[in-house]
PDB file of C-alpha atoms and ligand atoms in Angstrom:
ATOM      1  CA  MET J   1     108.649 107.810  86.466  1.00 63.00           C
ATOM      2  CA  ALA J   2     108.020 106.821  89.993  1.00 76.00           C
ATOM      3  CA  ASN J   3     110.758 104.129  90.668  1.00 93.00           C
ATOM      4  CA  ILE J   4     112.816 105.442  93.769  1.00 97.00           C
ATOM      5  CA  SER J   5     111.594 104.482  97.277  1.00 98.00           C
ATOM      6  CA  TYR J   6     112.875 105.123 100.759  1.00 98.00           C
ATOM      7  CA  VAL J   7     113.987 102.410 103.072  1.00 98.00           C
ATOM      8  CA  ASP J   8     115.179 102.996 106.481  1.00 97.00           C
ATOM      9  CA  GLY J   9     117.663 105.767 105.496  1.00 97.00           C
ATOM     10  CA  ILE J  10     118.370 104.831 101.938  1.00 97.00           C
ATOM     11  CA  TYR J  11     116.769 106.056  98.804  1.00 98.00           C
ATOM     12  CA  CYS J  12     116.962 103.231  96.261  1.00 97.00           C
ATOM     13  CA  ASN J  13     115.518 101.725  93.328  1.00 97.00           C
ATOM     14  CA  ASN J  14     112.090  99.909  93.958  1.00 96.00           C
ATOM     15  CA  GLN J  15     113.732  96.718  92.866  1.00 94.00           C
ATOM     16  CA  ASN J  16     116.189  97.000  95.586  1.00 92.00           C
ATOM     17  CA  ALA J  17     113.897  98.257  98.151  1.00 96.00           C
ATOM     18  CA  ALA J  18     113.853  95.473 100.710  1.00 96.00           C
ATOM     19  CA  ILE J  19     112.993  95.094 104.273  1.00 96.00           C
ATOM     20  CA  HIS J  20     114.460  92.615 106.871  1.00 97.00           C
ATOM     21  CA  ILE J  21     112.782  89.271 107.163  1.00 98.00           C
ATOM     22  CA  ASN J  22     112.558  89.977 111.108  1.00 98.00           C
ATOM     23  CA  ASP J  23     110.837  93.329 110.528  1.00 98.00           C
ATOM     24  CA  ARG J  24     107.831  93.294 113.023  1.00 98.00           C
ATOM     25  CA  GLY J  25     105.645  94.806 110.410  1.00 98.00           C
ATOM     26  CA  TYR J  26     106.180  91.670 108.259  1.00 98.00           C
ATOM     27  CA  HIS J  27     105.752  89.278 111.313  1.00 98.00           C
ATOM     28  CA  PHE J  28     102.962  90.886 113.200  1.00 98.00           C
ATOM     29  CA  GLY J  29     101.511  93.760 111.179  1.00 98.00           C
ATOM     30  CA  ASP J  30     103.212  95.863 114.128  1.00 98.00           C
ATOM     31  CA  ALA J  31     103.251  99.085 111.839  1.00 98.00           C
ATOM     32  CA  VAL J  32     101.259 102.017 111.109  1.00 98.00           C
ATOM     33  CA  TYR J  33     101.012 103.811 107.819  1.00 98.00           C
ATOM     34  CA  GLU J  34      99.600 106.734 105.926  1.00 98.00           C
ATOM     35  CA  VAL J  35      98.661 107.460 102.369  1.00 97.00           C
ATOM     36  CA  ILE J  36      98.745 111.209 101.003  1.00 97.00           C
ATOM     37  CA  LEU J  37      97.649 112.320  97.638  1.00 94.00           C
ATOM     38  CA  PHE J  38      99.718 114.976  95.755  1.00 94.00           C
ATOM     39  CA  ASN J  39      98.940 116.901  92.695  1.00 93.00           C
ATOM     40  CA  ASN J  40     101.567 119.413  90.957  1.00 91.00           C
ATOM     41  CA  GLY J  41     103.538 119.595  94.275  1.00 88.00           C
ATOM     42  CA  VAL J  42     100.400 120.072  96.420  1.00 92.00           C
ATOM     43  CA  PHE J  43     100.162 117.592  99.272  1.00 95.00           C
ATOM     44  CA  TYR J  44      96.189 117.254 100.206  1.00 94.00           C
ATOM     45  CA  ASP J  45      95.651 117.574 103.787  1.00 96.00           C
ATOM     46  CA  TYR J  46      99.295 117.018 104.585  1.00 97.00           C
ATOM     47  CA  ASP J  47      99.383 118.006 108.158  1.00 98.00           C
ATOM     48  CA  GLY J  48      96.293 116.010 108.973  1.00 98.00           C
ATOM     49  CA  HIS J  49      97.788 112.862 107.564  1.00 98.00           C
ATOM     50  CA  ILE J  50     101.104 113.512 109.386  1.00 98.00           C
ATOM     51  CA  ASN J  51      99.504 114.118 112.657  1.00 98.00           C
ATOM     52  CA  ARG J  52      97.570 111.220 112.447  1.00 98.00           C
ATOM     53  CA  LEU J  53     100.709 109.167 111.743  1.00 98.00           C
ATOM     54  CA  PHE J  54     102.221 110.519 114.847  1.00 98.00           C
ATOM     55  CA  ASN J  55      99.093 109.637 116.857  1.00 98.00           C
ATOM     56  CA  SER J  56      99.020 106.323 115.672  1.00 98.00           C
ATOM     57  CA  LEU J  57     102.466 105.699 116.302  1.00 98.00           C
ATOM     58  CA  LYS J  58     101.827 106.920 119.928  1.00 98.00           C
ATOM     59  CA  SER J  59      98.717 104.571 119.980  1.00 98.00           C
ATOM     60  CA  ILE J  60     100.732 101.398 119.750  1.00 98.00           C
ATOM     61  CA  ASP J  61     103.677 102.669 121.730  1.00 98.00           C
ATOM     62  CA  ILE J  62     106.250 103.041 118.966  1.00 98.00           C
ATOM     63  CA  LYS J  63     108.988 105.422 119.949  1.00 97.00           C
ATOM     64  CA  PHE J  64     109.652 107.167 116.460  1.00 97.00           C
ATOM     65  CA  HIS J  65     113.214 108.599 116.281  1.00 95.00           C
ATOM     66  CA  LEU J  66     112.308 111.411 113.490  1.00 97.00           C
ATOM     67  CA  SER J  67     110.594 114.628 114.042  1.00 97.00           C
ATOM     68  CA  GLN J  68     107.908 115.957 111.793  1.00 97.00           C
ATOM     69  CA  GLN J  69     110.283 118.274 110.139  1.00 97.00           C
ATOM     70  CA  GLN J  70     112.916 115.597 109.597  1.00 98.00           C
ATOM     71  CA  LEU J  71     110.104 113.460 107.892  1.00 98.00           C
ATOM     72  CA  LYS J  72     109.070 116.395 105.800  1.00 96.00           C
ATOM     73  CA  ILE J  73     112.460 116.566 104.517  1.00 97.00           C
ATOM     74  CA  ILE J  74     112.671 112.843 103.493  1.00 97.00           C
ATOM     75  CA  ILE J  75     109.181 113.385 101.861  1.00 96.00           C
ATOM     76  CA  LYS J  76     110.351 116.294  99.840  1.00 93.00           C
ATOM     77  CA  ASN J  77     113.467 114.568  98.821  1.00 95.00           C
ATOM     78  CA  LEU J  78     111.769 111.458  97.540  1.00 96.00           C
ATOM     79  CA  PHE J  79     109.132 113.613  95.697  1.00 92.00           C
ATOM     80  CA  LYS J  80     111.928 115.302  93.968  1.00 92.00           C
ATOM     81  CA  LEU J  81     113.795 112.346  92.832  1.00 95.00           C
ATOM     82  CA  ASN J  82     110.731 110.756  91.354  1.00 95.00           C
ATOM     83  CA  ARG J  83     109.532 113.675  89.408  1.00 92.00           C
ATOM     84  CA  VAL J  84     105.840 112.688  89.575  1.00 93.00           C
ATOM     85  CA  ASN J  85     103.119 115.059  88.768  1.00 92.00           C
ATOM     86  CA  PHE J  86     100.119 113.445  90.367  1.00 93.00           C
ATOM     87  CA  GLY J  87      99.950 110.183  92.683  1.00 94.00           C
ATOM     88  CA  SER J  88     100.207 109.071  96.068  1.00 95.00           C
ATOM     89  CA  ILE J  89     102.870 108.546  98.766  1.00 97.00           C
ATOM     90  CA  TYR J  90     102.788 105.632 101.043  1.00 98.00           C
ATOM     91  CA  ILE J  91     104.488 106.088 104.339  1.00 98.00           C
ATOM     92  CA  GLN J  92     104.914 103.155 106.619  1.00 98.00           C
ATOM     93  CA  VAL J  93     106.561 102.929 110.065  1.00 98.00           C
ATOM     94  CA  SER J  94     107.209  99.389 111.725  1.00 98.00           C
ATOM     95  CA  ARG J  95     108.442  98.803 115.337  1.00 98.00           C
ATOM     96  CA  GLY J  96     111.766  97.653 113.603  1.00 98.00           C
ATOM     97  CA  VAL J  97     113.628  94.577 113.456  1.00 98.00           C
ATOM     98  CA  ALA J  98     113.877  91.951 116.329  1.00 98.00           C
ATOM     99  CA  ASP J  99     113.842  88.037 116.774  1.00 98.00           C
ATOM    100  CA  ARG J 100     110.264  86.873 116.338  1.00 98.00           C
ATOM    101  CA  ASN J 101     108.790  87.230 119.665  1.00 98.00           C
ATOM    102  CA  HIS J 102     104.963  88.726 120.274  1.00 98.00           C
ATOM    103  CA  SER J 103     105.887  90.879 123.036  1.00 98.00           C
ATOM    104  CA  TYR J 104     107.828  94.047 122.526  1.00 98.00           C
ATOM    105  CA  PHE J 105     108.295  94.358 126.298  1.00 98.00           C
ATOM    106  CA  ASN J 106     111.849  96.060 126.947  1.00 97.00           C
ATOM    107  CA  LEU J 107     112.480  95.884 123.080  1.00 98.00           C
ATOM    108  CA  ASN J 108     114.725  98.771 122.052  1.00 96.00           C
ATOM    109  CA  SER J 109     114.429  98.198 118.422  1.00 98.00           C
ATOM    110  CA  LYS J 110     114.815 101.055 115.921  1.00 98.00           C
ATOM    111  CA  PRO J 111     111.388 101.956 113.953  1.00 98.00           C
ATOM    112  CA  VAL J 112     111.938 101.271 110.383  1.00 98.00           C
ATOM    113  CA  LEU J 113     110.524 104.064 108.153  1.00 98.00           C
ATOM    114  CA  THR J 114     109.710 103.117 104.443  1.00 98.00           C
ATOM    115  CA  MET J 115     107.967 105.078 101.600  1.00 98.00           C
ATOM    116  CA  ILE J 116     106.962 104.589  98.017  1.00 97.00           C
ATOM    117  CA  ILE J 117     105.446 106.960  95.584  1.00 96.00           C
ATOM    118  CA  SER J 118     102.821 105.761  93.082  1.00 93.00           C
ATOM    119  CA  LYS J 119     102.180 107.537  90.077  1.00 93.00           C
ATOM    120  CA  LYS J 120      98.531 107.781  89.184  1.00 91.00           C
ATOM    121  CA  LYS J 121      96.561 109.209  86.179  1.00 91.00           C
ATOM    122  CA  ASN J 122      95.026 112.668  87.320  1.00 92.00           C
ATOM    123  CA  ASN J 123      91.411 111.743  87.278  1.00 87.00           C
ATOM    124  CA  ILE J 124      90.248 114.637  89.376  1.00 87.00           C
ATOM    125  CA  HIS J 125      88.363 116.075  86.545  1.00 85.00           C
ATOM    126  CA  ASP J 126      87.051 113.157  84.868  1.00 86.00           C
ATOM    127  CA  TYR J 127      83.404 112.391  84.372  1.00 87.00           C
ATOM    128  CA  VAL J 128      82.457 110.948  87.940  1.00 90.00           C
ATOM    129  CA  LYS J 129      80.771 107.572  87.802  1.00 92.00           C
ATOM    130  CA  GLY J 130      78.721 106.115  90.769  1.00 96.00           C
ATOM    131  CA  VAL J 131      79.855 102.834  92.148  1.00 98.00           C
ATOM    132  CA  LYS J 132      78.452  99.528  93.844  1.00 98.00           C
ATOM    133  CA  ALA J 133      79.135  98.346  97.160  1.00 98.00           C
ATOM    134  CA  ILE J 134      78.014  95.320  99.188  1.00 98.00           C
ATOM    135  CA  THR J 135      77.527  94.997 103.067  1.00 98.00           C
ATOM    136  CA  ILE J 136      79.484  92.831 105.244  1.00 98.00           C
ATOM    137  CA  SER J 137      79.315  92.298 108.938  1.00 98.00           C
ATOM    138  CA  ASP J 138      82.156  94.076 110.826  1.00 98.00           C
ATOM    139  CA  ASN J 139      84.703  91.385 111.901  1.00 97.00           C
ATOM    140  CA  ARG J 140      87.748  93.665 112.651  1.00 98.00           C
ATOM    141  CA  TRP J 141      89.496  94.014 116.045  1.00 97.00           C
ATOM    142  CA  SER J 142      88.084  96.560 118.648  1.00 97.00           C
ATOM    143  CA  ARG J 143      90.768  99.479 117.427  1.00 97.00           C
ATOM    144  CA  PRO J 144      89.661 100.192 113.989  1.00 98.00           C
ATOM    145  CA  ASP J 145      90.485 104.002 114.816  1.00 97.00           C
ATOM    146  CA  ILE J 146      94.407 103.130 114.745  1.00 98.00           C
ATOM    147  CA  LYS J 147      95.876 103.113 111.334  1.00 98.00           C
ATOM    148  CA  THR J 148      97.892  99.980 111.438  1.00 98.00           C
ATOM    149  CA  THR J 149      99.004  97.622 108.619  1.00 98.00           C
ATOM    150  CA  GLN J 150      97.146  94.868 110.190  1.00 97.00           C
ATOM    151  CA  LEU J 151      94.252  94.842 107.423  1.00 98.00           C
ATOM    152  CA  LEU J 152      93.243  91.262 106.837  1.00 98.00           C
ATOM    153  CA  PRO J 153      89.584  91.789 107.493  1.00 98.00           C
ATOM    154  CA  ASN J 154      89.655  94.939 105.359  1.00 98.00           C
ATOM    155  CA  VAL J 155      91.592  93.078 102.696  1.00 98.00           C
ATOM    156  CA  MET J 156      88.955  90.325 102.590  1.00 98.00           C
ATOM    157  CA  ALA J 157      86.087  92.649 102.638  1.00 98.00           C
ATOM    158  CA  LYS J 158      87.540  94.739  99.632  1.00 98.00           C
ATOM    159  CA  THR J 159      88.117  91.245  97.580  1.00 98.00           C
ATOM    160  CA  PHE J 160      84.716  90.027  98.566  1.00 98.00           C
ATOM    161  CA  ALA J 161      83.382  93.273  97.105  1.00 98.00           C
ATOM    162  CA  ASN J 162      85.483  92.988  93.952  1.00 98.00           C
ATOM    163  CA  LYS J 163      84.330  89.412  93.439  1.00 98.00           C
ATOM    164  CA  LYS J 164      80.817  90.706  93.476  1.00 98.00           C
ATOM    165  CA  ASN J 165      81.695  93.456  91.009  1.00 98.00           C
ATOM    166  CA  ALA J 166      81.461  96.135  93.575  1.00 98.00           C
ATOM    167  CA  TYR J 167      83.862  98.858  94.380  1.00 98.00           C
ATOM    168  CA  GLU J 168      83.654  98.892  98.325  1.00 98.00           C
ATOM    169  CA  GLY J 169      82.692  96.581 101.077  1.00 98.00           C
ATOM    170  CA  ILE J 170      80.782  98.457 103.738  1.00 99.00           C
ATOM    171  CA  PHE J 171      81.037  97.203 107.539  1.00 99.00           C
ATOM    172  CA  ILE J 172      77.970  96.813 109.464  1.00 98.00           C
ATOM    173  CA  ASP J 173      78.286  96.291 113.252  1.00 98.00           C
ATOM    174  CA  HIS J 174      76.630  93.885 115.302  1.00 98.00           C
ATOM    175  CA  GLU J 175      73.469  96.160 116.050  1.00 98.00           C
ATOM    176  CA  GLY J 176      73.033  96.882 112.477  1.00 98.00           C
ATOM    177  CA  TYR J 177      74.766 100.243 112.171  1.00 98.00           C
ATOM    178  CA  VAL J 178      77.226 101.176 109.332  1.00 98.00           C
ATOM    179  CA  THR J 179      80.544 101.602 110.624  1.00 98.00           C
ATOM    180  CA  GLU J 180      82.784 102.358 107.450  1.00 98.00           C
ATOM    181  CA  GLY J 181      83.994 100.971 104.195  1.00 98.00           C
ATOM    182  CA  SER J 182      87.057  98.606 104.011  1.00 98.00           C
ATOM    183  CA  SER J 183      89.187 101.767 103.004  1.00 98.00           C
ATOM    184  CA  SER J 184      86.812 104.591 103.342  1.00 98.00           C
ATOM    185  CA  ASN J 185      84.387 106.447 105.437  1.00 98.00           C
ATOM    186  CA  ILE J 186      80.578 106.227 104.520  1.00 98.00           C
ATOM    187  CA  TRP J 187      78.136 109.077 104.354  1.00 98.00           C
ATOM    188  CA  ILE J 188      74.319 109.273 103.469  1.00 98.00           C
ATOM    189  CA  ILE J 189      72.079 111.982 102.825  1.00 97.00           C
ATOM    190  CA  ASN J 190      68.525 111.258 104.236  1.00 96.00           C
ATOM    191  CA  ASN J 191      65.101 112.707 103.047  1.00 93.00           C
ATOM    192  CA  ASN J 192      65.376 115.644 105.393  1.00 93.00           C
ATOM    193  CA  GLU J 193      68.513 116.692 103.319  1.00 92.00           C
ATOM    194  CA  GLU J 194      70.769 115.936 106.538  1.00 95.00           C
ATOM    195  CA  ILE J 195      74.290 114.828 105.743  1.00 97.00           C
ATOM    196  CA  LEU J 196      75.208 111.770 108.222  1.00 98.00           C
ATOM    197  CA  THR J 197      78.585 110.349 108.749  1.00 98.00           C
ATOM    198  CA  ARG J 198      79.424 108.219 111.684  1.00 98.00           C
ATOM    199  CA  GLU J 199      80.756 110.048 114.691  1.00 98.00           C
ATOM    200  CA  ILE J 200      84.445 109.397 115.882  1.00 98.00           C
ATOM    201  CA  ASP J 201      83.399 106.716 118.433  1.00 98.00           C
ATOM    202  CA  GLY J 202      86.392 104.449 118.300  1.00 97.00           C
ATOM    203  CA  LYS J 203      84.659 102.003 115.876  1.00 98.00           C
ATOM    204  CA  ILE J 204      86.000 103.854 112.509  1.00 98.00           C
ATOM    205  CA  LEU J 205      89.309 105.295 111.409  1.00 98.00           C
ATOM    206  CA  SER J 206      89.002 109.148 111.868  1.00 98.00           C
ATOM    207  CA  GLY J 207      89.347 109.876 108.127  1.00 98.00           C
ATOM    208  CA  ILE J 208      91.235 113.069 107.056  1.00 98.00           C
ATOM    209  CA  THR J 209      89.097 113.459 103.948  1.00 97.00           C
ATOM    210  CA  ARG J 210      86.036 113.002 106.147  1.00 98.00           C
ATOM    211  CA  LYS J 211      87.201 116.069 108.479  1.00 97.00           C
ATOM    212  CA  THR J 212      88.008 118.116 105.593  1.00 96.00           C
ATOM    213  CA  ILE J 213      84.699 117.684 103.851  1.00 96.00           C
ATOM    214  CA  THR J 214      82.896 118.304 106.981  1.00 96.00           C
ATOM    215  CA  LYS J 215      84.596 121.498 107.369  1.00 95.00           C
ATOM    216  CA  PHE J 216      84.205 122.790 103.829  1.00 94.00           C
ATOM    217  CA  ALA J 217      80.405 121.475 103.863  1.00 94.00           C
ATOM    218  CA  LYS J 218      79.774 123.245 107.059  1.00 94.00           C
ATOM    219  CA  ASN J 219      81.294 126.537 105.673  1.00 93.00           C
ATOM    220  CA  ASN J 220      78.972 126.248 102.614  1.00 93.00           C
ATOM    221  CA  ASN J 221      75.945 125.764 104.917  1.00 94.00           C
ATOM    222  CA  TYR J 222      75.181 122.145 104.458  1.00 94.00           C
ATOM    223  CA  LYS J 223      73.668 120.465 107.503  1.00 94.00           C
ATOM    224  CA  ILE J 224      76.181 117.802 108.680  1.00 96.00           C
ATOM    225  CA  LEU J 225      75.312 115.498 111.492  1.00 97.00           C
ATOM    226  CA  GLU J 226      78.083 113.204 112.828  1.00 98.00           C
ATOM    227  CA  LYS J 227      75.809 110.359 113.866  1.00 98.00           C
ATOM    228  CA  LYS J 228      75.834 106.717 113.409  1.00 98.00           C
ATOM    229  CA  PHE J 229      73.011 105.227 110.845  1.00 98.00           C
ATOM    230  CA  THR J 230      71.771 102.067 110.287  1.00 98.00           C
ATOM    231  CA  LYS J 231      72.144  99.715 107.394  1.00 98.00           C
ATOM    232  CA  ASP J 232      68.366 100.199 106.741  1.00 98.00           C
ATOM    233  CA  GLU J 233      68.683 104.142 106.660  1.00 98.00           C
ATOM    234  CA  MET J 234      71.541 103.641 104.391  1.00 98.00           C
ATOM    235  CA  LEU J 235      69.592 101.639 101.893  1.00 98.00           C
ATOM    236  CA  GLU J 236      66.606 103.991 101.993  1.00 97.00           C
ATOM    237  CA  ALA J 237      68.932 107.301 101.734  1.00 98.00           C
ATOM    238  CA  LYS J 238      68.620 109.767  98.957  1.00 97.00           C
ATOM    239  CA  GLU J 239      72.372 109.813  98.343  1.00 98.00           C
ATOM    240  CA  VAL J 240      75.272 107.526  99.676  1.00 98.00           C
ATOM    241  CA  PHE J 241      78.891 108.330  99.025  1.00 98.00           C
ATOM    242  CA  LEU J 242      82.348 107.377 100.456  1.00 98.00           C
ATOM    243  CA  THR J 243      85.509 109.470 101.210  1.00 98.00           C
ATOM    244  CA  SER J 244      89.190 108.738 101.251  1.00 97.00           C
ATOM    245  CA  ALA J 245      92.464 110.217 100.354  1.00 95.00           C
ATOM    246  CA  SER J 246      92.484 108.113  97.110  1.00 91.00           C
ATOM    247  CA  SER J 247      88.865 108.125  96.068  1.00 92.00           C
ATOM    248  CA  PHE J 248      88.049 111.833  97.232  1.00 92.00           C
ATOM    249  CA  VAL J 249      84.315 111.791  97.366  1.00 95.00           C
ATOM    250  CA  LYS J 250      82.684 108.889  95.373  1.00 96.00           C
ATOM    251  CA  PRO J 251      78.966 108.405  94.835  1.00 97.00           C
ATOM    252  CA  ILE J 252      77.397 104.950  95.585  1.00 98.00           C
ATOM    253  CA  VAL J 253      74.498 104.122  93.533  1.00 98.00           C
ATOM    254  CA  LYS J 254      73.921 100.589  94.330  1.00 98.00           C
ATOM    255  CA  ILE J 255      74.269  98.646  97.732  1.00 98.00           C
ATOM    256  CA  ASP J 256      73.773  94.683  97.700  1.00 98.00           C
ATOM    257  CA  ASN J 257      70.806  94.768  95.357  1.00 96.00           C
ATOM    258  CA  VAL J 258      69.274  97.965  96.165  1.00 98.00           C
ATOM    259  CA  LYS J 259      69.414 100.925  93.749  1.00 98.00           C
ATOM    260  CA  ILE J 260      70.073 104.214  95.786  1.00 98.00           C
ATOM    261  CA  ASN J 261      68.246 107.192  94.214  1.00 95.00           C
ATOM    262  CA  ASN J 262      67.012 104.835  91.240  1.00 96.00           C
ATOM    263  CA  GLY J 263      70.732 104.018  90.605  1.00 97.00           C
ATOM    264  CA  VAL J 264      71.456 107.976  89.804  1.00 96.00           C
ATOM    265  CA  ILE J 265      74.299 110.018  91.188  1.00 95.00           C
ATOM    266  CA  GLY J 266      72.955 112.670  93.481  1.00 94.00           C
ATOM    267  CA  LYS J 267      73.690 116.334  93.207  1.00 94.00           C
ATOM    268  CA  ASN J 268      74.936 117.013  96.629  1.00 95.00           C
ATOM    269  CA  SER J 269      77.689 114.223  96.312  1.00 95.00           C
ATOM    270  CA  ILE J 270      78.877 115.869  93.276  1.00 95.00           C
ATOM    271  CA  GLU J 271      78.831 119.161  94.892  1.00 95.00           C
ATOM    272  CA  LEU J 272      80.838 118.027  97.898  1.00 95.00           C
ATOM    273  CA  ARG J 273      83.376 116.322  95.704  1.00 95.00           C
ATOM    274  CA  ASN J 274      83.820 119.777  93.765  1.00 93.00           C
ATOM    275  CA  LEU J 275      84.204 121.704  96.888  1.00 92.00           C
ATOM    276  CA  TYR J 276      86.951 119.471  98.083  1.00 90.00           C
ATOM    277  CA  PHE J 277      88.955 120.168  94.929  1.00 86.00           C
ATOM    278  CA  GLN J 278      88.055 123.956  94.981  1.00 85.00           C
ATOM    279  CA  ASN J 279      89.396 124.426  98.490  1.00 79.00           C
ATOM    280  CA  PHE J 280      92.745 123.280  97.665  1.00 76.00           C
TER     281      PHE J 280
HETATM  282  N1  LIG R   1      88.377 104.018 106.807  1.00 68.68           N
HETATM  283  C1  LIG R   1      89.326 103.130 106.488  1.00 68.68           C
HETATM  284  C2  LIG R   1      89.284 101.793 107.173  1.00 68.68           C
HETATM  285  C3  LIG R   1      90.624 103.379 105.626  1.00 68.68           C
HETATM  286  O1  LIG R   1      91.300 102.450 105.198  1.00 68.68           O
HETATM  287  C4  LIG R   1      90.354 104.810 105.013  1.00 68.68           C
HETATM  288  C5  LIG R   1      91.510 105.158 104.282  1.00 68.68           C
HETATM  289  N2  LIG R   1      92.746 105.258 104.658  1.00 68.68           N
HETATM  290  C6  LIG R   1      89.481 105.761 105.497  1.00 68.68           C
HETATM  291  C7  LIG R   1      88.557 105.334 106.356  1.00 68.68           C
HETATM  292  C8  LIG R   1      89.487 107.101 104.895  1.00 68.68           C
HETATM  293  O2  LIG R   1      90.660 107.947 105.452  1.00 68.68           O
HETATM  294  P1  LIG R   1      91.264 109.022 104.797  1.00 68.68           P
HETATM  295  O3  LIG R   1      90.185 109.978 104.305  1.00 68.68           O
HETATM  296  O4  LIG R   1      92.223 109.553 105.811  1.00 68.68           O
HETATM  297  O5  LIG R   1      92.057 108.390 103.650  1.00 68.68           O
END
């Protein structure tokens, strides 16, 4: 059961959960968000996600009225009310409700916090399947490092990928370098056994799963380089995988029409995925 959500101070049934038509999140995507996975009462990377939420709020100048401690109480309450073992919590904060006007100069709106829990099948120990991805040129704005709800290019990239029977759309910048997936960070393992993922250079979201995998992998003597790589390097790589809070580590075995590692999942991707779960 997961049917209680939280809207601006009220715990309510999902059918009654509604926001105001003049919410700036609705009009302008003037809102930020986080998704956190939980399993049997454990929130994966809780602090990382909450810290990123507060950084996103700061980046777009939203003066949030709640502290991290107050937010934690609401999350815990919602979690208890829903009695769900495995799933994710979606947290969104918009700038609030105001007459429609692009500018927020001198606006004293109260930010609107909403949260919804989705119940999922626990697939952590399922057999891992390799997925297909397609490449697409990165046509997003110049601040993809901020986790805003303004996601239309990502929405279109994911839809385009799904139409082509692929799981993810991988963005390529104008110089031919891979930025990230429409909702994930991208990694390759090259022929020198180096694991590469793009550095945090403002052109990607600083993935929380990316950060945790980097830490766990380094502790286990993997060679990780935070360095951008080209689409060609990716297509020639021994292994390619993506990371995100909802997909964990997912091996990619085909990109456009090119098979990676002859279409077979690489052992390192699986080892890194296992490391992720062993360490929580
Ligand atoms: N990049 C983008 C564009 C994303 O939407 C996501 C998922 N939120 C990620 C990377 C991965 O971030 P995380 O590991 O924090 O889920």
